[in-house]
Amino acid sequence: GAKGGVNCDPKKMSQGELERLTRRYTSEIINMIGPEKDIPAPDLGTDSQIMAWIMDTYSVNRGYSVPGVVTGKPIAIGGSQGRRDATGRGVVFISLNTLKYLNRSIGNINVVVQGFGKVGSIVAKFSYIKKAKACKI
């Protein structure tokens, strides 16, 4: 896997500017991505709309729809239910299984989460639901 991006603040861009930037960026990396290569996924400053633009730009260049080129796209165009929470849920799932392996209970564990963004907020939420002793952010 890899990461790539553009140094900008998407919150300061209009919807049109963000779309043009996304489509141009996709055109520049088009030979490096694809279902059998590298699959872009949402990260800092991205959302399902940006992933949809990447998929559309890639698909137009291929001449047919390629939903497998990205993850995190809207459900209406082939995205997965629960994708938004998947990484945070995965952290909690792995943590619970590790605790089980160590014969420990989450009820006796203080959970510390760094940040409260897309992943940290979900980790905090599900740690609380699973009855962690304390959850600190």
PDB file of C-alpha atoms in Angstrom:
ATOM      1  CA  GLY A   1       0.000   0.000   0.000  1.00  0.00           C
ATOM      2  CA  ALA A   2       0.896   3.622  -0.282  1.00  0.00           C
ATOM      3  CA  LYS A   3      -0.382   7.089   0.484  1.00  0.00           C
ATOM      4  CA  GLY A   4      -0.539  10.073  -1.777  1.00  0.00           C
ATOM      5  CA  GLY A   5      -2.220  13.423  -1.715  1.00  0.00           C
ATOM      6  CA  VAL A   6      -2.275  17.090  -2.524  1.00  0.00           C
ATOM      7  CA  ASN A   7      -1.066  19.760  -0.108  1.00  0.00           C
ATOM      8  CA  CYS A   8      -4.150  21.948   0.278  1.00  0.00           C
ATOM      9  CA  ASP A   9      -6.976  22.707   2.691  1.00  0.00           C
ATOM     10  CA  PRO A  10     -10.128  21.236   1.140  1.00  0.00           C
ATOM     11  CA  LYS A  11     -12.266  23.194   3.627  1.00  0.00           C
ATOM     12  CA  LYS A  12     -11.139  26.412   1.936  1.00  0.00           C
ATOM     13  CA  MET A  13     -12.040  25.201  -1.567  1.00  0.00           C
ATOM     14  CA  SER A  14     -15.351  25.423  -3.366  1.00  0.00           C
ATOM     15  CA  GLN A  15     -17.067  22.188  -4.371  1.00  0.00           C
ATOM     16  CA  GLY A  16     -16.130  22.873  -8.001  1.00  0.00           C
ATOM     17  CA  GLU A  17     -12.470  23.522  -7.163  1.00  0.00           C
ATOM     18  CA  LEU A  18     -12.303  20.349  -5.099  1.00  0.00           C
ATOM     19  CA  GLU A  19     -13.873  18.308  -7.890  1.00  0.00           C
ATOM     20  CA  ARG A  20     -11.471  19.692 -10.522  1.00  0.00           C
ATOM     21  CA  LEU A  21      -8.482  19.080  -8.236  1.00  0.00           C
ATOM     22  CA  THR A  22      -9.611  15.514  -7.498  1.00  0.00           C
ATOM     23  CA  ARG A  23     -10.193  14.666 -11.150  1.00  0.00           C
ATOM     24  CA  ARG A  24      -6.823  16.146 -12.175  1.00  0.00           C
ATOM     25  CA  TYR A  25      -5.012  14.289  -9.385  1.00  0.00           C
ATOM     26  CA  THR A  26      -6.733  11.068 -10.463  1.00  0.00           C
ATOM     27  CA  SER A  27      -5.649  11.655 -14.063  1.00  0.00           C
ATOM     28  CA  GLU A  28      -2.046  12.043 -12.883  1.00  0.00           C
ATOM     29  CA  ILE A  29      -2.037   8.781 -10.884  1.00  0.00           C
ATOM     30  CA  ILE A  30      -4.339   6.781 -13.159  1.00  0.00           C
ATOM     31  CA  ASN A  31      -1.640   4.338 -14.263  1.00  0.00           C
ATOM     32  CA  MET A  32      -0.695   3.611 -10.636  1.00  0.00           C
ATOM     33  CA  ILE A  33      -4.184   2.772  -9.357  1.00  0.00           C
ATOM     34  CA  GLY A  34      -6.788   0.145 -10.144  1.00  0.00           C
ATOM     35  CA  PRO A  35      -8.505  -2.922  -8.694  1.00  0.00           C
ATOM     36  CA  GLU A  36      -5.412  -5.045  -9.385  1.00  0.00           C
ATOM     37  CA  LYS A  37      -2.915  -2.333  -8.352  1.00  0.00           C
ATOM     38  CA  ASP A  38      -3.241   0.273  -5.616  1.00  0.00           C
ATOM     39  CA  ILE A  39      -6.758   1.098  -4.400  1.00  0.00           C
ATOM     40  CA  PRO A  40      -7.249   4.625  -3.038  1.00  0.00           C
ATOM     41  CA  ALA A  41      -9.129   4.846   0.259  1.00  0.00           C
ATOM     42  CA  PRO A  42     -10.468   7.856   2.150  1.00  0.00           C
ATOM     43  CA  ASP A  43      -8.150   9.565   4.604  1.00  0.00           C
ATOM     44  CA  LEU A  44      -7.515  13.074   5.925  1.00  0.00           C
ATOM     45  CA  GLY A  45      -9.574  15.666   4.085  1.00  0.00           C
ATOM     46  CA  THR A  46     -11.441  13.172   1.921  1.00  0.00           C
ATOM     47  CA  ASP A  47     -14.974  11.843   1.958  1.00  0.00           C
ATOM     48  CA  SER A  48     -17.253   9.606  -0.079  1.00  0.00           C
ATOM     49  CA  GLN A  49     -17.840  12.333  -2.688  1.00  0.00           C
ATOM     50  CA  ILE A  50     -14.124  12.608  -3.431  1.00  0.00           C
ATOM     51  CA  MET A  51     -13.907   8.835  -3.740  1.00  0.00           C
ATOM     52  CA  ALA A  52     -16.866   8.946  -6.161  1.00  0.00           C
ATOM     53  CA  TRP A  53     -15.043  11.507  -8.332  1.00  0.00           C
ATOM     54  CA  ILE A  54     -11.932   9.320  -8.375  1.00  0.00           C
ATOM     55  CA  MET A  55     -14.012   6.299  -9.389  1.00  0.00           C
ATOM     56  CA  ASP A  56     -15.831   8.279 -12.084  1.00  0.00           C
ATOM     57  CA  THR A  57     -12.642   9.744 -13.550  1.00  0.00           C
ATOM     58  CA  TYR A  58     -10.967   6.333 -13.611  1.00  0.00           C
ATOM     59  CA  SER A  59     -14.063   4.683 -15.115  1.00  0.00           C
ATOM     60  CA  VAL A  60     -14.436   7.308 -17.858  1.00  0.00           C
ATOM     61  CA  ASN A  61     -10.804   6.732 -18.833  1.00  0.00           C
ATOM     62  CA  ARG A  62     -11.342   2.959 -18.959  1.00  0.00           C
ATOM     63  CA  GLY A  63     -14.620   3.216 -20.876  1.00  0.00           C
ATOM     64  CA  TYR A  64     -16.689   1.264 -18.334  1.00  0.00           C
ATOM     65  CA  SER A  65     -17.646   1.472 -14.656  1.00  0.00           C
ATOM     66  CA  VAL A  66     -14.908   0.264 -12.288  1.00  0.00           C
ATOM     67  CA  PRO A  67     -16.316   0.385  -8.738  1.00  0.00           C
ATOM     68  CA  GLY A  68     -13.365  -1.628  -7.393  1.00  0.00           C
ATOM     69  CA  VAL A  69     -10.902   1.189  -8.051  1.00  0.00           C
ATOM     70  CA  VAL A  70     -11.639   2.868  -4.674  1.00  0.00           C
ATOM     71  CA  THR A  71     -13.069   2.163  -1.252  1.00  0.00           C
ATOM     72  CA  GLY A  72     -15.183   4.611   0.701  1.00  0.00           C
ATOM     73  CA  LYS A  73     -17.485   5.552  -2.154  1.00  0.00           C
ATOM     74  CA  PRO A  74     -21.212   6.199  -1.561  1.00  0.00           C
ATOM     75  CA  ILE A  75     -23.433   3.149  -1.108  1.00  0.00           C
ATOM     76  CA  ALA A  76     -25.512   4.255  -4.127  1.00  0.00           C
ATOM     77  CA  ILE A  77     -22.558   3.545  -6.453  1.00  0.00           C
ATOM     78  CA  GLY A  78     -21.309   0.343  -4.866  1.00  0.00           C
ATOM     79  CA  GLY A  79     -19.943   1.446  -1.517  1.00  0.00           C
ATOM     80  CA  SER A  80     -20.109  -0.744   1.571  1.00  0.00           C
ATOM     81  CA  GLN A  81     -22.543  -0.269   4.430  1.00  0.00           C
ATOM     82  CA  GLY A  82     -20.551   0.521   7.576  1.00  0.00           C
ATOM     83  CA  ARG A  83     -17.372   1.604   5.745  1.00  0.00           C
ATOM     84  CA  ARG A  84     -17.203   4.899   7.633  1.00  0.00           C
ATOM     85  CA  ASP A  85     -16.857   3.096  10.983  1.00  0.00           C
ATOM     86  CA  ALA A  86     -14.881   0.085   9.739  1.00  0.00           C
ATOM     87  CA  THR A  87     -11.365   1.145  10.791  1.00  0.00           C
ATOM     88  CA  GLY A  88     -12.415   2.197  14.299  1.00  0.00           C
ATOM     89  CA  ARG A  89     -14.498  -0.947  14.760  1.00  0.00           C
ATOM     90  CA  GLY A  90     -11.508  -2.984  13.574  1.00  0.00           C
ATOM     91  CA  VAL A  91      -9.278  -1.424  16.228  1.00  0.00           C
ATOM     92  CA  VAL A  92     -11.788  -2.348  18.939  1.00  0.00           C
ATOM     93  CA  PHE A  93     -12.326  -5.857  17.497  1.00  0.00           C
ATOM     94  CA  ILE A  94      -8.586  -6.589  17.452  1.00  0.00           C
ATOM     95  CA  SER A  95      -8.174  -5.112  20.936  1.00  0.00           C
ATOM     96  CA  LEU A  96     -10.988  -7.266  22.341  1.00  0.00           C
ATOM     97  CA  ASN A  97      -9.528 -10.394  20.770  1.00  0.00           C
ATOM     98  CA  THR A  98      -6.064  -9.554  22.096  1.00  0.00           C
ATOM     99  CA  LEU A  99      -7.506  -9.097  25.582  1.00  0.00           C
ATOM    100  CA  LYS A 100      -9.324 -12.428  25.276  1.00  0.00           C
ATOM    101  CA  TYR A 101      -6.048 -14.103  24.260  1.00  0.00           C
ATOM    102  CA  LEU A 102      -4.379 -12.548  27.315  1.00  0.00           C
ATOM    103  CA  ASN A 103      -7.277 -13.659  29.564  1.00  0.00           C
ATOM    104  CA  ARG A 104      -8.135 -10.052  30.401  1.00  0.00           C
ATOM    105  CA  SER A 105     -11.428  -8.193  30.368  1.00  0.00           C
ATOM    106  CA  ILE A 106     -12.067  -4.795  28.816  1.00  0.00           C
ATOM    107  CA  GLY A 107     -13.948  -3.918  32.009  1.00  0.00           C
ATOM    108  CA  ASN A 108     -10.568  -3.715  33.760  1.00  0.00           C
ATOM    109  CA  ILE A 109      -8.834  -1.717  31.026  1.00  0.00           C
ATOM    110  CA  ASN A 110      -8.305   2.022  30.663  1.00  0.00           C
ATOM    111  CA  VAL A 111      -8.588   2.880  26.979  1.00  0.00           C
ATOM    112  CA  VAL A 112      -6.661   5.919  25.761  1.00  0.00           C
ATOM    113  CA  VAL A 113      -7.474   7.299  22.313  1.00  0.00           C
ATOM    114  CA  GLN A 114      -5.268   9.825  20.549  1.00  0.00           C
ATOM    115  CA  GLY A 115      -7.500  12.179  18.612  1.00  0.00           C
ATOM    116  CA  PHE A 116     -11.236  12.241  18.063  1.00  0.00           C
ATOM    117  CA  GLY A 117     -11.459  12.151  14.279  1.00  0.00           C
ATOM    118  CA  LYS A 118     -12.838   9.544  11.888  1.00  0.00           C
ATOM    119  CA  VAL A 119     -11.102   6.641  13.661  1.00  0.00           C
ATOM    120  CA  GLY A 120     -10.586   7.873  17.229  1.00  0.00           C
ATOM    121  CA  SER A 121     -14.215   8.863  17.728  1.00  0.00           C
ATOM    122  CA  ILE A 122     -15.390   5.388  16.698  1.00  0.00           C
ATOM    123  CA  VAL A 123     -12.776   3.678  18.910  1.00  0.00           C
ATOM    124  CA  ALA A 124     -13.942   5.787  21.861  1.00  0.00           C
ATOM    125  CA  LYS A 125     -17.617   5.086  21.131  1.00  0.00           C
ATOM    126  CA  PHE A 126     -17.243   1.318  20.831  1.00  0.00           C
ATOM    127  CA  SER A 127     -14.821   1.083  23.766  1.00  0.00           C
ATOM    128  CA  TYR A 128     -17.526   2.764  25.843  1.00  0.00           C
ATOM    129  CA  ILE A 129     -20.235   0.460  24.465  1.00  0.00           C
ATOM    130  CA  LYS A 130     -18.063  -2.576  25.265  1.00  0.00           C
ATOM    131  CA  LYS A 131     -17.753  -1.286  28.856  1.00  0.00           C
ATOM    132  CA  ALA A 132     -14.118  -0.238  29.044  1.00  0.00           C
ATOM    133  CA  LYS A 133     -13.208   0.832  32.598  1.00  0.00           C
ATOM    134  CA  ALA A 134     -12.382   4.319  31.351  1.00  0.00           C
ATOM    135  CA  CYS A 135     -11.947   5.909  27.963  1.00  0.00           C
ATOM    136  CA  LYS A 136      -9.628   8.906  27.782  1.00  0.00           C
ATOM    137  CA  ILE A 137      -9.086  11.092  24.763  1.00  0.00           C
TER     138      ILE A 137
END
